[in-house]
PDB file of C-alpha atoms in Angstrom:
ATOM      1  CA  LEU A  12      31.020 -90.994  22.057  1.00 42.00           C
ATOM      2  CA  PRO A  13      28.961 -91.625  18.956  1.00 40.00           C
ATOM      3  CA  SER A  14      28.769 -88.658  16.750  1.00 39.00           C
ATOM      4  CA  VAL A  15      26.951 -87.468  13.887  1.00 39.00           C
ATOM      5  CA  VAL A  16      27.716 -84.691  11.357  1.00 36.00           C
ATOM      6  CA  PRO A  17      24.783 -82.322  11.201  1.00 37.00           C
ATOM      7  CA  PRO A  18      22.661 -82.127   8.025  1.00 37.00           C
ATOM      8  CA  GLY A  19      23.949 -79.758   5.170  1.00 37.00           C
ATOM      9  CA  PRO A  20      27.421 -78.929   3.808  1.00 38.00           C
ATOM     10  CA  ALA A  21      30.129 -78.263   6.302  1.00 38.00           C
ATOM     11  CA  PRO A  22      31.941 -74.929   5.665  1.00 36.00           C
ATOM     12  CA  SER A  23      34.777 -75.522   3.298  1.00 35.00           C
ATOM     13  CA  LEU A  24      36.880 -72.900   5.281  1.00 40.00           C
ATOM     14  CA  ALA A  25      36.358 -72.452   8.959  1.00 49.00           C
ATOM     15  CA  VAL A  26      37.928 -69.119   9.348  1.00 53.00           C
ATOM     16  CA  VAL A  27      37.120 -66.603   6.629  1.00 46.00           C
ATOM     17  CA  ALA A  28      38.185 -63.100   5.863  1.00 41.00           C
ATOM     18  CA  THR A  29      35.402 -60.504   6.620  1.00 40.00           C
ATOM     19  CA  ALA A  30      34.885 -56.944   7.383  1.00 41.00           C
ATOM     20  CA  SER A  31      35.568 -56.015  11.022  1.00 42.00           C
ATOM     21  CA  PRO A  32      32.198 -55.550  12.976  1.00 43.00           C
ATOM     22  CA  ALA A  33      33.631 -52.104  13.704  1.00 42.00           C
ATOM     23  CA  GLU A  34      33.696 -51.101  10.044  1.00 42.00           C
ATOM     24  CA  GLN A  35      30.015 -52.171   9.385  1.00 41.00           C
ATOM     25  CA  THR A  36      28.640 -49.313  11.750  1.00 38.00           C
ATOM     26  CA  PRO A  37      29.215 -45.604  12.376  1.00 38.00           C
ATOM     27  CA  GLY A  38      31.398 -44.571  15.379  1.00 37.00           C
ATOM     28  CA  PRO A  39      29.994 -44.598  18.820  1.00 38.00           C
ATOM     29  CA  THR A  40      29.843 -42.219  21.914  1.00 38.00           C
ATOM     30  CA  ILE A  41      31.950 -44.343  24.272  1.00 38.00           C
ATOM     31  CA  SER A  42      32.106 -44.099  28.256  1.00 42.00           C
ATOM     32  CA  PRO A  43      32.878 -46.971  30.451  1.00 44.00           C
ATOM     33  CA  SER A  44      29.811 -47.620  32.786  1.00 49.00           C
ATOM     34  CA  SER A  45      30.065 -50.559  34.948  1.00 60.00           C
ATOM     35  CA  ALA A  46      32.354 -53.485  36.330  1.00 66.00           C
ATOM     36  CA  PRO A  47      33.369 -56.389  34.072  1.00 73.00           C
ATOM     37  CA  THR A  48      31.072 -59.154  33.937  1.00 72.00           C
ATOM     38  CA  ALA A  49      33.351 -61.869  32.462  1.00 77.00           C
ATOM     39  CA  ILE A  50      37.225 -62.151  32.742  1.00 81.00           C
ATOM     40  CA  ALA A  51      39.796 -64.272  30.840  1.00 79.00           C
ATOM     41  CA  ALA A  52      43.688 -64.067  31.364  1.00 74.00           C
ATOM     42  CA  SER A  53      46.001 -64.897  28.527  1.00 71.00           C
ATOM     43  CA  ARG A  54      48.304 -67.842  28.819  1.00 64.00           C
ATOM     44  CA  PRO A  55      51.524 -65.702  29.225  1.00 65.00           C
ATOM     45  CA  GLY A  56      49.644 -63.812  31.917  1.00 74.00           C
ATOM     46  CA  ASN A  57      50.438 -60.427  30.895  1.00 88.00           C
ATOM     47  CA  LEU A  58      46.840 -59.533  29.414  1.00 92.00           C
ATOM     48  CA  ILE A  59      43.334 -59.848  30.709  1.00 93.00           C
ATOM     49  CA  ALA A  60      40.376 -59.656  28.415  1.00 94.00           C
ATOM     50  CA  TYR A  61      36.938 -58.993  30.025  1.00 95.00           C
ATOM     51  CA  ILE A  62      33.305 -57.969  29.132  1.00 95.00           C
ATOM     52  CA  ARG A  63      32.332 -54.563  30.132  1.00 95.00           C
ATOM     53  CA  THR A  64      28.925 -52.724  29.730  1.00 93.00           C
ATOM     54  CA  THR A  65      29.977 -49.626  27.733  1.00 94.00           C
ATOM     55  CA  GLU A  66      27.662 -46.769  26.770  1.00 92.00           C
ATOM     56  CA  LYS A  67      26.971 -46.531  23.095  1.00 90.00           C
ATOM     57  CA  THR A  68      24.955 -44.451  20.633  1.00 83.00           C
ATOM     58  CA  ASN A  69      21.678 -46.022  20.332  1.00 79.00           C
ATOM     59  CA  THR A  70      21.313 -47.015  16.604  1.00 74.00           C
ATOM     60  CA  ASN A  71      18.406 -49.625  17.196  1.00 72.00           C
ATOM     61  CA  ASN A  72      20.617 -51.917  19.339  1.00 70.00           C
ATOM     62  CA  CYS A  73      19.143 -50.958  22.674  1.00 74.00           C
ATOM     63  CA  GLY A  74      15.734 -52.758  22.421  1.00 68.00           C
ATOM     64  CA  ALA A  75      12.532 -50.774  22.923  1.00 63.00           C
ATOM     65  CA  THR A  76      13.910 -47.554  24.183  1.00 67.00           C
ATOM     66  CA  SER A  77      14.345 -44.009  22.878  1.00 70.00           C
ATOM     67  CA  ALA A  78      17.286 -43.174  24.955  1.00 79.00           C
ATOM     68  CA  PRO A  79      20.087 -41.687  22.816  1.00 85.00           C
ATOM     69  CA  THR A  80      22.600 -44.069  24.333  1.00 87.00           C
ATOM     70  CA  CYS A  81      22.663 -47.411  26.042  1.00 88.00           C
ATOM     71  CA  GLY A  82      24.768 -49.988  27.798  1.00 90.00           C
ATOM     72  CA  ILE A  83      26.162 -52.672  25.676  1.00 91.00           C
ATOM     73  CA  PRO A  84      28.393 -55.490  26.605  1.00 93.00           C
ATOM     74  CA  ARG A  85      31.690 -54.999  24.899  1.00 95.00           C
ATOM     75  CA  LEU A  86      35.096 -56.687  24.832  1.00 96.00           C
ATOM     76  CA  TRP A  87      38.059 -54.820  26.723  1.00 96.00           C
ATOM     77  CA  ILE A  88      41.775 -55.594  27.291  1.00 95.00           C
ATOM     78  CA  VAL A  89      43.951 -54.638  30.231  1.00 94.00           C
ATOM     79  CA  GLY A  90      47.391 -55.401  31.301  1.00 93.00           C
ATOM     80  CA  SER A  91      47.691 -57.783  34.176  1.00 91.00           C
ATOM     81  CA  ASP A  92      49.376 -54.744  36.120  1.00 92.00           C
ATOM     82  CA  GLY A  93      46.128 -52.655  35.386  1.00 93.00           C
ATOM     83  CA  SER A  94      47.683 -50.462  32.721  1.00 94.00           C
ATOM     84  CA  ASN A  95      46.175 -49.510  29.310  1.00 95.00           C
ATOM     85  CA  ALA A  96      42.686 -50.570  29.753  1.00 96.00           C
ATOM     86  CA  HIS A  97      40.850 -50.134  26.469  1.00 96.00           C
ATOM     87  CA  GLU A  98      37.786 -51.400  24.497  1.00 96.00           C
ATOM     88  CA  LEU A  99      39.376 -53.625  21.662  1.00 96.00           C
ATOM     89  CA  PHE A 100      36.971 -52.325  19.005  1.00 96.00           C
ATOM     90  CA  PRO A 101      35.693 -49.032  20.145  1.00 95.00           C
ATOM     91  CA  ASP A 102      33.737 -48.241  16.731  1.00 93.00           C
ATOM     92  CA  GLY A 103      31.468 -51.370  17.210  1.00 92.00           C
ATOM     93  CA  LEU A 104      27.925 -51.031  18.470  1.00 89.00           C
ATOM     94  CA  HIS A 105      26.639 -54.643  19.051  1.00 90.00           C
ATOM     95  CA  ALA A 106      26.996 -56.952  22.078  1.00 92.00           C
ATOM     96  CA  GLN A 107      30.256 -58.975  22.442  1.00 94.00           C
ATOM     97  CA  THR A 108      30.321 -61.962  24.732  1.00 92.00           C
ATOM     98  CA  HIS A 109      31.698 -65.511  25.339  1.00 91.00           C
ATOM     99  CA  MET A 110      35.664 -64.848  24.936  1.00 91.00           C
ATOM    100  CA  SER A 111      38.258 -67.283  25.127  1.00 92.00           C
ATOM    101  CA  TRP A 112      42.056 -67.047  24.622  1.00 93.00           C
ATOM    102  CA  SER A 113      43.861 -69.717  22.336  1.00 93.00           C
ATOM    103  CA  PRO A 114      46.311 -71.827  24.432  1.00 91.00           C
ATOM    104  CA  ASP A 115      49.381 -69.787  23.396  1.00 90.00           C
ATOM    105  CA  GLY A 116      47.697 -66.510  24.109  1.00 91.00           C
ATOM    106  CA  SER A 117      47.991 -65.140  20.498  1.00 91.00           C
ATOM    107  CA  ARG A 118      44.428 -65.181  19.303  1.00 94.00           C
ATOM    108  CA  LEU A 119      41.197 -64.192  21.089  1.00 95.00           C
ATOM    109  CA  LEU A 120      37.824 -65.829  20.116  1.00 96.00           C
ATOM    110  CA  TYR A 121      34.772 -63.759  20.988  1.00 96.00           C
ATOM    111  CA  MET A 122      31.249 -63.445  19.808  1.00 96.00           C
ATOM    112  CA  ASP A 123      29.949 -60.183  18.285  1.00 95.00           C
ATOM    113  CA  ASN A 124      26.215 -59.790  17.381  1.00 90.00           C
ATOM    114  CA  ALA A 125      25.769 -63.675  17.618  1.00 89.00           C
ATOM    115  CA  GLN A 126      28.701 -64.336  15.264  1.00 94.00           C
ATOM    116  CA  TRP A 127      32.169 -65.835  16.358  1.00 96.00           C
ATOM    117  CA  TYR A 128      35.265 -63.932  15.428  1.00 97.00           C
ATOM    118  CA  LEU A 129      38.969 -64.483  16.039  1.00 96.00           C
ATOM    119  CA  THR A 130      41.521 -61.676  16.613  1.00 96.00           C
ATOM    120  CA  ASP A 131      44.532 -60.948  18.618  1.00 93.00           C
ATOM    121  CA  ALA A 132      45.177 -58.542  21.589  1.00 90.00           C
ATOM    122  CA  ARG A 133      46.326 -55.742  19.284  1.00 91.00           C
ATOM    123  CA  GLY A 134      42.602 -55.698  17.689  1.00 92.00           C
ATOM    124  CA  SER A 135      43.831 -56.851  14.353  1.00 94.00           C
ATOM    125  CA  GLU A 136      41.192 -57.376  11.595  1.00 95.00           C
ATOM    126  CA  PRO A 137      38.648 -59.925  12.973  1.00 96.00           C
ATOM    127  CA  ARG A 138      38.175 -63.106  10.949  1.00 95.00           C
ATOM    128  CA  LEU A 139      34.825 -64.833  11.007  1.00 95.00           C
ATOM    129  CA  VAL A 140      34.512 -68.211  12.495  1.00 95.00           C
ATOM    130  CA  ASP A 141      31.607 -69.939  10.489  1.00 94.00           C
ATOM    131  CA  THR A 142      30.300 -72.845  12.578  1.00 95.00           C
ATOM    132  CA  GLY A 143      27.521 -73.534   9.981  1.00 92.00           C
ATOM    133  CA  CYS A 144      24.633 -72.897  12.320  1.00 93.00           C
ATOM    134  CA  ALA A 145      21.652 -73.013  10.044  1.00 90.00           C
ATOM    135  CA  ALA A 146      17.986 -74.071  10.732  1.00 89.00           C
ATOM    136  CA  PRO A 147      16.954 -75.940  13.078  1.00 90.00           C
ATOM    137  CA  CYS A 148      20.212 -74.614  14.771  1.00 91.00           C
ATOM    138  CA  GLN A 149      19.484 -71.638  16.828  1.00 91.00           C
ATOM    139  CA  ARG A 150      22.819 -70.720  18.184  1.00 92.00           C
ATOM    140  CA  ASP A 151      26.384 -71.853  18.798  1.00 94.00           C
ATOM    141  CA  TRP A 152      28.031 -70.556  21.983  1.00 92.00           C
ATOM    142  CA  GLN A 153      30.244 -71.020  24.929  1.00 93.00           C
ATOM    143  CA  ALA A 154      33.206 -72.136  22.807  1.00 94.00           C
ATOM    144  CA  ALA A 155      36.783 -73.188  24.137  1.00 94.00           C
ATOM    145  CA  PHE A 156      39.998 -74.036  22.420  1.00 95.00           C
ATOM    146  CA  SER A 157      41.551 -77.415  22.363  1.00 95.00           C
ATOM    147  CA  SER A 158      45.019 -77.565  24.190  1.00 93.00           C
ATOM    148  CA  ASP A 159      46.735 -77.555  20.771  1.00 93.00           C
ATOM    149  CA  GLY A 160      44.631 -74.741  19.600  1.00 94.00           C
ATOM    150  CA  THR A 161      43.385 -76.482  16.294  1.00 95.00           C
ATOM    151  CA  LYS A 162      39.756 -77.365  17.518  1.00 96.00           C
ATOM    152  CA  LEU A 163      36.833 -75.859  19.277  1.00 96.00           C
ATOM    153  CA  VAL A 164      34.320 -77.348  21.540  1.00 96.00           C
ATOM    154  CA  PHE A 165      30.981 -75.474  22.035  1.00 96.00           C
ATOM    155  CA  MET A 166      27.262 -75.668  23.043  1.00 94.00           C
ATOM    156  CA  ARG A 167      24.767 -75.863  20.161  1.00 93.00           C
ATOM    157  CA  ASN A 168      21.062 -75.078  20.654  1.00 90.00           C
ATOM    158  CA  SER A 169      18.476 -76.076  18.192  1.00 88.00           C
ATOM    159  CA  PHE A 170      14.655 -75.617  17.680  1.00 88.00           C
ATOM    160  CA  ASP A 171      12.668 -78.869  18.277  1.00 83.00           C
ATOM    161  CA  ALA A 172       9.588 -79.837  16.260  1.00 83.00           C
ATOM    162  CA  SER A 173       7.396 -77.545  18.333  1.00 83.00           C
ATOM    163  CA  GLY A 174       9.625 -74.564  17.876  1.00 84.00           C
ATOM    164  CA  TYR A 175      10.998 -74.569  21.325  1.00 82.00           C
ATOM    165  CA  THR A 176      14.681 -74.570  22.180  1.00 82.00           C
ATOM    166  CA  ASP A 177      16.149 -77.893  23.015  1.00 79.00           C
ATOM    167  CA  ALA A 178      18.382 -78.728  26.037  1.00 77.00           C
ATOM    168  CA  GLY A 179      21.424 -78.103  23.834  1.00 85.00           C
ATOM    169  CA  GLY A 180      24.104 -80.527  22.758  1.00 90.00           C
ATOM    170  CA  ILE A 181      28.021 -80.364  22.644  1.00 94.00           C
ATOM    171  CA  ALA A 182      29.546 -79.940  19.296  1.00 95.00           C
ATOM    172  CA  THR A 183      33.263 -79.711  17.990  1.00 96.00           C
ATOM    173  CA  MET A 184      34.841 -77.939  15.152  1.00 96.00           C
ATOM    174  CA  ASP A 185      38.099 -78.431  13.381  1.00 96.00           C
ATOM    175  CA  LEU A 186      39.405 -74.867  12.731  1.00 94.00           C
ATOM    176  CA  ALA A 187      41.633 -75.790   9.666  1.00 93.00           C
ATOM    177  CA  GLY A 188      38.832 -77.644   7.749  1.00 93.00           C
ATOM    178  CA  GLY A 189      35.660 -76.489   9.175  1.00 93.00           C
ATOM    179  CA  ARG A 190      34.224 -79.744  10.085  1.00 95.00           C
ATOM    180  CA  VAL A 191      31.600 -79.623  12.662  1.00 95.00           C
ATOM    181  CA  THR A 192      30.676 -82.641  14.614  1.00 94.00           C
ATOM    182  CA  VAL A 193      27.532 -82.676  16.820  1.00 91.00           C
ATOM    183  CA  LEU A 194      27.970 -85.337  19.737  1.00 91.00           C
ATOM    184  CA  SER A 195      24.506 -86.714  19.478  1.00 85.00           C
ATOM    185  CA  SER A 196      24.655 -88.520  22.844  1.00 86.00           C
ATOM    186  CA  THR A 197      24.765 -85.189  24.579  1.00 86.00           C
ATOM    187  CA  ALA A 198      21.757 -83.610  22.998  1.00 79.00           C
ATOM    188  CA  ASP A 199      19.042 -85.005  25.442  1.00 77.00           C
ATOM    189  CA  ALA A 200      20.730 -83.883  28.590  1.00 79.00           C
ATOM    190  CA  GLY A 201      22.085 -80.724  27.391  1.00 77.00           C
ATOM    191  CA  GLY A 202      25.013 -78.978  29.176  1.00 82.00           C
ATOM    192  CA  MET A 203      26.967 -75.774  29.736  1.00 88.00           C
ATOM    193  CA  LEU A 204      30.615 -74.633  29.457  1.00 91.00           C
ATOM    194  CA  PRO A 205      32.146 -77.614  27.692  1.00 93.00           C
ATOM    195  CA  GLY A 206      35.913 -77.985  27.804  1.00 93.00           C
ATOM    196  CA  TRP A 207      38.663 -80.307  26.629  1.00 94.00           C
ATOM    197  CA  SER A 208      40.668 -82.867  28.599  1.00 93.00           C
ATOM    198  CA  PRO A 209      44.335 -81.759  28.727  1.00 90.00           C
ATOM    199  CA  ASP A 210      45.369 -84.266  26.001  1.00 90.00           C
ATOM    200  CA  GLY A 211      42.569 -83.287  23.779  1.00 88.00           C
ATOM    201  CA  THR A 212      40.947 -86.552  23.402  1.00 88.00           C
ATOM    202  CA  GLN A 213      37.715 -86.299  25.451  1.00 90.00           C
TER     203      GLN A 213
END
């Protein structure tokens, strides 16, 4: 497929050290409140990551409400035998979504407050994954690892000339160098949930 690199400089380093989202906000009040809304199993099959609505202290993250707490989607981990279910970053307050395991099960990619991060199942210090989304880019989402774990494929939505969100196109990113390539032929039709072929060529 023909491709173009979007305008503006590509990130020189795709994955950069950053403060954990948990360290950027005060500690919350936590109590599980609903069933999982998304589930992903690790490759070895001994862990399951899932998104669960969790009650958090309202610090302007709940929208137009004065309630002291509200339900926020958060990333949880549980053993495949049902043991040790826990929120991976319990001090965080923002919405977490769109998680994906690396092929070897060692890294977990997830979105926190509209930013991509990489961590592991122990909840080690998250690292920011900078996809270089800048205007007219609206958001990059629904990412998936290539089979060798070196690249991501994801959906990119942008604003059109009238200020409306376009249908979305597919983009790829080299994790080592940070190069983002937008597959321009996919932009008109849009798409959802892109994934790699097993050999990583398509």
